[in-house]
Coordinates of C-alpha atoms and ligand atoms in Angstrom, one line a residue:
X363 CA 105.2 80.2 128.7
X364 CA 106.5 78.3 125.4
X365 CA 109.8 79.4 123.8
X366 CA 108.4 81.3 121.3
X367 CA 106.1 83.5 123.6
X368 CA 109.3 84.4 125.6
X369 CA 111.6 85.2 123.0
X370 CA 108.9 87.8 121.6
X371 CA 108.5 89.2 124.8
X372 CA 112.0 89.7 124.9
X373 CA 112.4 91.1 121.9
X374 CA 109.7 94.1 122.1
X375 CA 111.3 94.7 126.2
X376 CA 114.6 95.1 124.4
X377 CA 113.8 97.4 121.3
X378 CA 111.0 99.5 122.8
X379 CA 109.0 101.8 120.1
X380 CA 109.5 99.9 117.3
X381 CA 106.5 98.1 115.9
X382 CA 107.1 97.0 112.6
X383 CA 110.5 95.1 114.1
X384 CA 107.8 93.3 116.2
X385 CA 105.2 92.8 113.8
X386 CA 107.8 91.1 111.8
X387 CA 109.0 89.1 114.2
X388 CA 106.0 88.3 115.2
X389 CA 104.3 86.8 111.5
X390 CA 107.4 84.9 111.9
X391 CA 108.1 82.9 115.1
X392 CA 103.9 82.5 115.2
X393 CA 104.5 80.6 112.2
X394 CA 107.9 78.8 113.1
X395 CA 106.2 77.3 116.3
X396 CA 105.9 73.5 114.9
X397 CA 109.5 73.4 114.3
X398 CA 110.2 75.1 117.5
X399 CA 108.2 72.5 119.3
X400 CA 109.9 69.5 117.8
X401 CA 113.2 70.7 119.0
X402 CA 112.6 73.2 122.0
X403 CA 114.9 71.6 124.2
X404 CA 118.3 72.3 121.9
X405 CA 117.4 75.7 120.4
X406 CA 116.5 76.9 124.2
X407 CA 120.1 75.5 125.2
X408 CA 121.8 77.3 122.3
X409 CA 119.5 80.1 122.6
X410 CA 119.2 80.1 118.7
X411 CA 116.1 82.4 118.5
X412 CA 117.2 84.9 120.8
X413 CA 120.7 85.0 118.7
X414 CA 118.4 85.2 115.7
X415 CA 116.4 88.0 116.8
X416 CA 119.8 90.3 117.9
X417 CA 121.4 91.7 114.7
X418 CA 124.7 90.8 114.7
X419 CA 126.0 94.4 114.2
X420 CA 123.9 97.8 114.4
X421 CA 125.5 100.8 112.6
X422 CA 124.0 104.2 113.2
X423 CA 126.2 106.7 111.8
X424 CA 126.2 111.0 110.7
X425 CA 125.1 111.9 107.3
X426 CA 126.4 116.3 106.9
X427 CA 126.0 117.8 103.6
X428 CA 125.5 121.0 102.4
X429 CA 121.9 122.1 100.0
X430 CA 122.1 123.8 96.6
X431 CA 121.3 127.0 98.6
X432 CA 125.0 126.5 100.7
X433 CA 123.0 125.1 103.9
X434 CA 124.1 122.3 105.5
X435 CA 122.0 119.5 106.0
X436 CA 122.2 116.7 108.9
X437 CA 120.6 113.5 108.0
X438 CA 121.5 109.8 110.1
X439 CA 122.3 106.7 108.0
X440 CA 122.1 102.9 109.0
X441 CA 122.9 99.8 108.4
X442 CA 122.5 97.1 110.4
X443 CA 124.4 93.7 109.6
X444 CA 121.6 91.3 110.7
X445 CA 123.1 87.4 110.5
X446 CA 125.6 86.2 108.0
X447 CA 125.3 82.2 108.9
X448 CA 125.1 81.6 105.3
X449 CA 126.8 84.4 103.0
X450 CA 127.9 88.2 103.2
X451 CA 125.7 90.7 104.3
X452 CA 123.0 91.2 101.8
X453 CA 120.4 93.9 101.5
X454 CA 119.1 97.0 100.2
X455 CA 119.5 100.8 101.4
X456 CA 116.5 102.3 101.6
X457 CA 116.5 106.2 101.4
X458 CA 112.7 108.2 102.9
X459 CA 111.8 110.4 105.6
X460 CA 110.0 107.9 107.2
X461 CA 113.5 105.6 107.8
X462 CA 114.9 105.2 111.5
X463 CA 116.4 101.9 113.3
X464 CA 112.9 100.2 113.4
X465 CA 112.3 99.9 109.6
X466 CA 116.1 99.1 108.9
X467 CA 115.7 96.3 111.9
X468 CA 111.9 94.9 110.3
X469 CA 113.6 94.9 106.7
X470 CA 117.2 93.3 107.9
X471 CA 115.0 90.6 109.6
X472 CA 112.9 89.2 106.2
X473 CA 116.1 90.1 104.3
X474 CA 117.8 87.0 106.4
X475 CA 115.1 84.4 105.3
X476 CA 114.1 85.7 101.9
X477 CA 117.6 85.2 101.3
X478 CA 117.8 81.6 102.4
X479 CA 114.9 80.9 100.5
X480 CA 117.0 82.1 97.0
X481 CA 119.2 79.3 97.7
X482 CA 122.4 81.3 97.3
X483 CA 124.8 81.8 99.5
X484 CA 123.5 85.7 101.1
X485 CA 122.8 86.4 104.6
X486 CA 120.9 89.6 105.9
X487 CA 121.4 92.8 106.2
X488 CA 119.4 96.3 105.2
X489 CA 120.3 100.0 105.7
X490 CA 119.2 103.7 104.2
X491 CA 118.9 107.1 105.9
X492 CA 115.9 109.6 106.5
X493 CA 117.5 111.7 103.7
X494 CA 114.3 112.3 101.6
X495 CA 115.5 112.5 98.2
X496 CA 111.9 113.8 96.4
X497 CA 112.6 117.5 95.4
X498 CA 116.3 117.1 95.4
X499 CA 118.5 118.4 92.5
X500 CA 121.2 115.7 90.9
X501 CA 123.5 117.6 92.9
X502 CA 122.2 117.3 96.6
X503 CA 121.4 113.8 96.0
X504 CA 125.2 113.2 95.1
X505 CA 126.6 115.5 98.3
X506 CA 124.4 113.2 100.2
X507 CA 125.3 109.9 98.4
X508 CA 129.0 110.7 99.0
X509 CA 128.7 111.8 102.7
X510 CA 127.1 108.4 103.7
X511 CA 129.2 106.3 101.8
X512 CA 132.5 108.3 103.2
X513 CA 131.0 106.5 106.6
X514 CA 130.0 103.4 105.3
X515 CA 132.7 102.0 103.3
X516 CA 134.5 100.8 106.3
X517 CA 131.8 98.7 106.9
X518 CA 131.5 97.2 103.8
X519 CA 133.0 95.3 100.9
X520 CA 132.5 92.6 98.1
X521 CA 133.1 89.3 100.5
X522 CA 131.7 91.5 103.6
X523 CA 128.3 93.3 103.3
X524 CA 127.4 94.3 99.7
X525 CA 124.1 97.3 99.8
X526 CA 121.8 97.3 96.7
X527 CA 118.6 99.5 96.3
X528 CA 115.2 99.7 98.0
X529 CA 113.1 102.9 98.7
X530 CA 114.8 106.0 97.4
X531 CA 117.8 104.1 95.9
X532 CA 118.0 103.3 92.6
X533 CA 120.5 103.2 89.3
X534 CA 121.4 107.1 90.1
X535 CA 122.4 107.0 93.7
X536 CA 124.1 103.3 93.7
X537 CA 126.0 105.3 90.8
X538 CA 127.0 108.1 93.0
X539 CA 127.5 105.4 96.2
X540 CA 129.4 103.1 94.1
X541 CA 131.8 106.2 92.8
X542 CA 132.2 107.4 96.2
X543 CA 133.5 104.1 97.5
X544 CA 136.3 103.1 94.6
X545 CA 137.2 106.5 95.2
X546 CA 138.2 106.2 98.9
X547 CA 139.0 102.7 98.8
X548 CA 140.7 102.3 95.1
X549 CA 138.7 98.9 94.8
X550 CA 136.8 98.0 91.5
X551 CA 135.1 95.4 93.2
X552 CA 131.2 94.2 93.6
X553 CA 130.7 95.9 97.2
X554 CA 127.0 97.3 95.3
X555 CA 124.3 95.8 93.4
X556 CA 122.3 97.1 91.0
X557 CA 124.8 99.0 89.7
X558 CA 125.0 100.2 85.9
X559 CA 125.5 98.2 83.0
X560 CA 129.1 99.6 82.0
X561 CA 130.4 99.3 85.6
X562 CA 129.6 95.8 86.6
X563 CA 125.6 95.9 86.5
X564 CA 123.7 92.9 85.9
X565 CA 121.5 92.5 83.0
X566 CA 117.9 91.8 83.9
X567 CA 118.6 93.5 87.6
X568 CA 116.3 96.5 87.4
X569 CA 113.6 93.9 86.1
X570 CA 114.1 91.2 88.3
X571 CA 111.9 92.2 91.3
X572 CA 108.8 92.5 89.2
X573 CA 109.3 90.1 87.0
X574 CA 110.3 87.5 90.0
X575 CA 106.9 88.5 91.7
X576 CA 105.0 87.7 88.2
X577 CA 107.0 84.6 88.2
X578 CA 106.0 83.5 91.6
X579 CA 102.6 84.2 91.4
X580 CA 102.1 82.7 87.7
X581 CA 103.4 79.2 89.2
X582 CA 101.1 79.5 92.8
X583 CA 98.6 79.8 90.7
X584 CA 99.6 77.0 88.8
X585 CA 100.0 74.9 91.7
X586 CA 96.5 75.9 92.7
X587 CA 94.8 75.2 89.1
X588 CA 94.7 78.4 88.2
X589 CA 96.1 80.3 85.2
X590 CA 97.0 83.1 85.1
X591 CA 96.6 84.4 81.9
X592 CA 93.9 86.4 81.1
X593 CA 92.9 87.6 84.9
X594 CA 92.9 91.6 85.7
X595 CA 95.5 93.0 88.6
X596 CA 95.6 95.6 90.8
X597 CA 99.3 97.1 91.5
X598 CA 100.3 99.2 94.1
X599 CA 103.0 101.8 93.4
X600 CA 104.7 103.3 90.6
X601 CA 108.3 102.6 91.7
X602 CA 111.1 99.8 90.5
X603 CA 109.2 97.1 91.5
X604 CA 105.8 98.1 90.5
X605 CA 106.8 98.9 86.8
X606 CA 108.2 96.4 86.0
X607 CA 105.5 93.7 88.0
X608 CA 102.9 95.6 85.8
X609 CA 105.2 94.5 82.1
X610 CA 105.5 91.3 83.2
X611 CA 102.0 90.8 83.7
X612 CA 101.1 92.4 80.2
X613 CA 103.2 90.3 78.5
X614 CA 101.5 86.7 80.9
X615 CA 97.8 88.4 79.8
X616 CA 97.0 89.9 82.5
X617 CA 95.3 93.3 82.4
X618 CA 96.6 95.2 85.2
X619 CA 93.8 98.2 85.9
X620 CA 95.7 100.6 88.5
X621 CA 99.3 101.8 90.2
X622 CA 99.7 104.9 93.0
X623 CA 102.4 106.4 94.2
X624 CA 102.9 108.7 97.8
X625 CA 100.4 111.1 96.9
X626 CA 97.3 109.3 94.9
X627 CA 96.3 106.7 92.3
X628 CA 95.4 106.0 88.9
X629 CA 92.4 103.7 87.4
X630 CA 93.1 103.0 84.0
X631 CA 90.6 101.0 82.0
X632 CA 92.5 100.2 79.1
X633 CA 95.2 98.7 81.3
X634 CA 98.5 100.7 82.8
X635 CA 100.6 102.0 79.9
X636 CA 104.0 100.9 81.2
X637 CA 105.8 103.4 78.8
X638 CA 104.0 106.2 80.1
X639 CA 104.7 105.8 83.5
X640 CA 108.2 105.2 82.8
X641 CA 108.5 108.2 81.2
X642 CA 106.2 110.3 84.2
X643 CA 108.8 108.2 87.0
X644 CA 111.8 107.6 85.7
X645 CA 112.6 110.3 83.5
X646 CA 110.7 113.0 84.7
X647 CA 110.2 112.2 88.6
X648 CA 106.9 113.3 88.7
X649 CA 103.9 112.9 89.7
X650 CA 100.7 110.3 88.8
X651 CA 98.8 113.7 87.7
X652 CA 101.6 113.6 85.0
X653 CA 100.1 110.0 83.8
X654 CA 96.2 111.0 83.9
X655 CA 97.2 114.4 81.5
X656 CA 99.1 111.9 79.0
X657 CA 96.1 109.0 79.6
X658 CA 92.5 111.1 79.2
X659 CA 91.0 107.9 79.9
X660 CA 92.4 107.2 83.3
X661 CA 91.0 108.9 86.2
X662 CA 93.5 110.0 89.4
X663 CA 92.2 109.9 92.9
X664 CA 94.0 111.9 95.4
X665 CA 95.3 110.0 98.6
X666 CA 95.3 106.1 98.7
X667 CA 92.5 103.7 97.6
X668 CA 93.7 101.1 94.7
X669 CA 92.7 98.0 96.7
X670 CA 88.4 99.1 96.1
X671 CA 89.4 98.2 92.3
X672 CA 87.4 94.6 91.9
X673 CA 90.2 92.3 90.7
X674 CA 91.3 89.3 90.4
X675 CA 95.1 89.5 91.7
X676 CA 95.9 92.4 94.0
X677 CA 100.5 93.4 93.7
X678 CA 101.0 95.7 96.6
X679 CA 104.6 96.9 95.7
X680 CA 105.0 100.2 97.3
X681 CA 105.3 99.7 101.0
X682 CA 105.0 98.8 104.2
X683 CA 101.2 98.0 105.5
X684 CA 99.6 99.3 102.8
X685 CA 97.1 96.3 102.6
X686 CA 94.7 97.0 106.2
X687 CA 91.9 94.7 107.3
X688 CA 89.6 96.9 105.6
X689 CA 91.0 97.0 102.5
X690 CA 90.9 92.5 103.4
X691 CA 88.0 92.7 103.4
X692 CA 87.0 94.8 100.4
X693 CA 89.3 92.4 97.9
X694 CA 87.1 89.4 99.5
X695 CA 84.1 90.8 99.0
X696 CA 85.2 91.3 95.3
X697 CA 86.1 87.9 94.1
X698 CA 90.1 88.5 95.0
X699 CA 91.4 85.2 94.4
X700 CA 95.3 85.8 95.0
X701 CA 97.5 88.9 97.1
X702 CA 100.9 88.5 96.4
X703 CA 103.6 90.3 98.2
X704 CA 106.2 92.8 96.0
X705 CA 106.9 95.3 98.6
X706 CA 108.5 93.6 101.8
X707 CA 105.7 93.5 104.7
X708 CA 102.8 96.2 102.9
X709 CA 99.9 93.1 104.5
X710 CA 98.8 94.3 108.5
X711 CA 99.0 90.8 110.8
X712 CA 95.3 90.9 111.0
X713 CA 94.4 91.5 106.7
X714 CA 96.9 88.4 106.0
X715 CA 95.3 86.4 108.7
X716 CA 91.7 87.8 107.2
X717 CA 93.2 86.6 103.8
X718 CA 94.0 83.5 104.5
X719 CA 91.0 82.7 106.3
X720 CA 88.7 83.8 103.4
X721 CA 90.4 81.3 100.9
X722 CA 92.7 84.3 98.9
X723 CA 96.0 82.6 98.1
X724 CA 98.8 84.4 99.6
X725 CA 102.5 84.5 98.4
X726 CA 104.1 86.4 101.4
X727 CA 106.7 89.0 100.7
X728 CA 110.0 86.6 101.5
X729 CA 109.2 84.0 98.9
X730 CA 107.0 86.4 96.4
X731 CA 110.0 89.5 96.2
X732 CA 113.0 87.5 96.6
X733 CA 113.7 87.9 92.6
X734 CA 115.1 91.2 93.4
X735 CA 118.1 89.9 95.8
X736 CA 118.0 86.5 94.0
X737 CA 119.5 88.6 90.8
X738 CA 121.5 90.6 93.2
X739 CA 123.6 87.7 94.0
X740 CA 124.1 86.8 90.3
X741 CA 125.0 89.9 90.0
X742 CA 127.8 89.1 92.5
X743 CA 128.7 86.1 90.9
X744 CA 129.5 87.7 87.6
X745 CA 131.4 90.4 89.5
X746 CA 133.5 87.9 90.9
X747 CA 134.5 85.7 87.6
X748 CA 134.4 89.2 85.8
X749 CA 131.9 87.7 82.9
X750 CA 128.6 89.6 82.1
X751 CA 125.4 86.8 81.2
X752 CA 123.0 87.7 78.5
X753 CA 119.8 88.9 79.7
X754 CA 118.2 85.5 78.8
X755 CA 120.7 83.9 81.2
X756 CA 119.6 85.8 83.8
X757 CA 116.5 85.7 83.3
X758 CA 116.2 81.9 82.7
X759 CA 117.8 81.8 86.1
X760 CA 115.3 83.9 87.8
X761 CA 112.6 82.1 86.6
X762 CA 114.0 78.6 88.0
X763 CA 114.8 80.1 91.7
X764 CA 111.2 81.6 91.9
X765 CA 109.7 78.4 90.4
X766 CA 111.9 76.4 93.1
X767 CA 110.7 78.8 96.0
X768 CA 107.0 78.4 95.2
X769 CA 107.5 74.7 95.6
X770 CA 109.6 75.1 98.4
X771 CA 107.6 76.6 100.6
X772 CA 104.2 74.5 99.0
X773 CA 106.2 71.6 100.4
X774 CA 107.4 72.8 103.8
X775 CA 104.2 74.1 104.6
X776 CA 102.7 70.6 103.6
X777 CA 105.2 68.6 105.8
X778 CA 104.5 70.9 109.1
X779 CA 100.7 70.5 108.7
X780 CA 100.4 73.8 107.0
X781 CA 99.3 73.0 103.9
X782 CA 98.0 76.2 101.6
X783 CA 99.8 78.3 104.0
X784 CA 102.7 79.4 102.4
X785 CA 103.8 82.2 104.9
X786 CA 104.4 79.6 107.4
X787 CA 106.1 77.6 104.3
X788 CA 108.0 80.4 103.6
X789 CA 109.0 81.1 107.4
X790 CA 109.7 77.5 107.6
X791 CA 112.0 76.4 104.9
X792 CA 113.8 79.8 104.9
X793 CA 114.3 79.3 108.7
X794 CA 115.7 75.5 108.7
X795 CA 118.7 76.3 106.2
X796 CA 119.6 79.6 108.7
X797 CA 119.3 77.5 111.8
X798 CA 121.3 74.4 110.3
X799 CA 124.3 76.9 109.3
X800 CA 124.0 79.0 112.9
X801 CA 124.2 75.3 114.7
X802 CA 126.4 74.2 112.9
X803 CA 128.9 77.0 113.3
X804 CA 129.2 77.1 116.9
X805 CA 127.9 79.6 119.5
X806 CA 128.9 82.8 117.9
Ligands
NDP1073 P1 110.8 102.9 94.6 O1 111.3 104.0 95.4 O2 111.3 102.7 93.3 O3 109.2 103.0 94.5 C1 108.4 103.1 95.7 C2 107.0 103.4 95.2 O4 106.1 103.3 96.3 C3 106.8 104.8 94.7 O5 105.8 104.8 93.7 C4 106.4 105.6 95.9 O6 105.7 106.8 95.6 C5 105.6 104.6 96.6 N1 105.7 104.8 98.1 C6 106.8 104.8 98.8 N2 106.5 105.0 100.1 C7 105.2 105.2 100.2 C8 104.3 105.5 101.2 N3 104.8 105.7 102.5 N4 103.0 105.6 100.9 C9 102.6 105.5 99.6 N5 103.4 105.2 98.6 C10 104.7 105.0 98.9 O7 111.0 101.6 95.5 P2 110.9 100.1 95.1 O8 109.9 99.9 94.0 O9 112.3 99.6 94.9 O10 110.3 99.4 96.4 C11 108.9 99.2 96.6 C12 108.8 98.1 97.7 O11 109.4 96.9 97.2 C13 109.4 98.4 99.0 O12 108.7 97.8 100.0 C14 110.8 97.6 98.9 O13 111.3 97.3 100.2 C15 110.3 96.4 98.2 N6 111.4 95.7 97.5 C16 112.2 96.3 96.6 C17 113.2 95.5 95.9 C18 114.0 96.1 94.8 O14 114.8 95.3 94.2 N7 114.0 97.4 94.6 C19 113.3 94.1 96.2 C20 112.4 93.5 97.1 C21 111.4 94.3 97.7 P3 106.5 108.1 95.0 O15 106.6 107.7 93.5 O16 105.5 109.2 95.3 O17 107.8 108.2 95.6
2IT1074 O1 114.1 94.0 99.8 C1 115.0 93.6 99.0 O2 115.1 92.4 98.8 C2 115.7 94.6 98.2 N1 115.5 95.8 98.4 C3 116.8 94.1 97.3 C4 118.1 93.7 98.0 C5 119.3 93.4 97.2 O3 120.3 93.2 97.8 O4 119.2 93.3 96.0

């Protein structure tokens, strides 16, 4: 059996029931295999992808807090500290019902090559809790935030493991987390990301995800003789990433027809008005019924269904396989030219491989999202010289890093045989820096 078949083998004996740690690791080592071959021999002796696949730490801790009503509430928090080869611990926290050690393990996995692929020095890491926080008052949302971070702190720090936002976590609870750690430990220092503008916050941070995905798929397109410019989208979800991937598209010319969030979807003809679902999700927390009273024109569909809307770009940037075979196959058979990646893993193995096979350019999740932790680490960087950059700075910088991935991976996919298959590029190039910096520091 080849190295890569074994290690896979090993990994789903050793971490039973979770599936979307496999299917990661999976769309990765299937794609790694021409670099494995041409050195099989030494990473076998060092054992580099078994090392690789182990997280270097696992934390499972309890979350107890007590409910506007005076109940107390149990919920379990995570963080697992997945390779640090080249930088600190870097990742979001993801807080939904649907979290346990399998999602944490699937998300800590891409984190470690999305981050190589930035160029900056981060390794991998990802946490979050089951705590759902829809429904919950200001209050109960900071009794939770202050109960996990009274756990976690010990674990992190600003040269260790520094959290940001995913899921569930966003400007108000890295506020109440970031609080709740100078607090205990009396440091003012950049253990969190994404943090508020007067406390340390990066300009252009609660931007950067969506923007970065625009960025990237603007230039793949480029690279493939297409422009962008004047091309309709459909975007999943109505979260940080999906807001502000929808602006940035406006303001390229593209005329992005639909979002959705947990519970349905809206079609809106004269293109997503990003104010107005600003103000329906992140003032009021509500609902995409909210949107369709404030938009007559639009039309809301209960349950899930954006990907029918004939496009030319499909954004899925709510979560994890959201994007089936069938819904492949729908986007085909309506002209889809280009599915780009701004949720971390929302493609099934078999809809990417359906993609890719039916001549859709695809800009996978590692390369297409990476803006978000890319900004993350400038973020750190000014935390650390204690300067704030002007939004242009940052922004200018984004741009460059998601220009330079794009033609990173375009290039490593070309030199393994791969060309146009820029998952494998992606896998590839963020694989080789990872493995030079694990070899290179010794068996550990
Ligand atoms: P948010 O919590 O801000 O938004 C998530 C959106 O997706 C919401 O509209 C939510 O609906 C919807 N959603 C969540 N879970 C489901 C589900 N199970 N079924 C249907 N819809 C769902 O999160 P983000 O925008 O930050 O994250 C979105 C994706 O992007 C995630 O995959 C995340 O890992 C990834 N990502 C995020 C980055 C960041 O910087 N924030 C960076 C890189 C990747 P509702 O409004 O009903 O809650
Ligand atoms: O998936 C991701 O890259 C994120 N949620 C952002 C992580 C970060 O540290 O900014």
């Amino acid at each position: 059996m080849s190295y890569v078949d074994e290690v896979y083998e090993r990994v789903v004996a050793k971490n039973p029931a979770e599936p979307e740690f496999h299917q990661a690791v999976k769309e990765f080592l299937e794609s790694i295999r021409p670099v494995v071959d041409k050195h099989e021999e030494e990473y076998r002796k060092t054992a580099l992808l078994e090392r690789l696949t182990e997280p270097e730490r696992q934390i499972r801790f309890r979350v107890p807090w007590v409910d506007d009503k005076g109940q107390v509430q149990v919920n379990t928090g995570y963080r697992v500290q997945f390779n640090s080869a080249i930088g600190p611990y870097k990742g979001g926290l993801r807080f939904h019902p649907s979290v346990y050690l399998g999602i944490i393990k699937f998300l800590g996995f891409e984190q470690i090559f999305k981050n190589s692929l930035t160029g900056l020095p981060i390794g991998g890491g990802k946490g979050g809790s089951d705590f759902d926080p829809k429904g919950k008052s200001d209050r109960e949302v900071m009794a939770f935030c202050q109960s996990f971070m009274t756990e976690l702190y010990r674990h992190i720090g600003a040269d260790t493991d520094v959290p940001a936002g995913d899921i569930g976590v966003g400007g108000r609870e890295i506020g109440f987390l970031y609080g709740q750690y100078k607090r205990i430990t009396g440091l003012y220092e950049g253990v969190l990301t994404g943090k508020g503008l007067t406390y340390g916050g990066s300009l252009a941070r609660t931007e950067a995800t969506g923007y970065g995905l625009l960025y990237f798929t603007k230039e793949l397109l480029k690279i493939n003789g297409k422009d962008i410019k004047g091309m309709t989208a459909a975007v999943s979800g109505a979260g940080n990433v999906a807001i502000y991937a929808i602006q940035k598209a406006q303001q390229m010319g593209v005329k992005v027809l639909t979002c959705s969030d947990s519970t349905g979807w809206i079609y809106d003809p004269d293109g997503i008005d990003v104010a107005t679902l600003q103000e329906v999700k992140e003032v009021h927390r509500a609902r995409l019924t909210e949107y369709k009273a404030k938009r007559p024109n639009s039309v809301y569909h209960e349950g899930r269904g954006v990907w029918v809307t004939k496009t030319d770009l499909a954004l899925p940037c709510a979560t994890q396989n959201e994007l089936t075979l069938d819904d492949a196959k729908t986007l085909v058979e309506n002209g889809c030219i280009a599915v780009c990646e701004g949720a971390n893993m929302p493609t099934t193995l078999d809809a990417t491989e359906y993609l890719k096979s039916h001549g859709v350019i695809f800009g996978p999740a590692k390369a297409a999202n990476a803006g978000g932790v890319a900004t993350s680490a400038l973020e750190m960087s000014q935390n650390s010289e204690r300067l704030s950059w002007t939004f242009e700075e940052v922004d200018q910088k984004l741009q460059q890093i998601m220009i330079n991935i794009v033609h990173n991976i375009d290039n490593a996919a070309r030199e393994y045989g791969k060309e146009g298959d820029y998952a494998a590029g992606a896998n590839i190039a963020g694989f080789l820096k990872v493995a030079d910096a694990m070899q290179a520091q010794g068996i550990v």
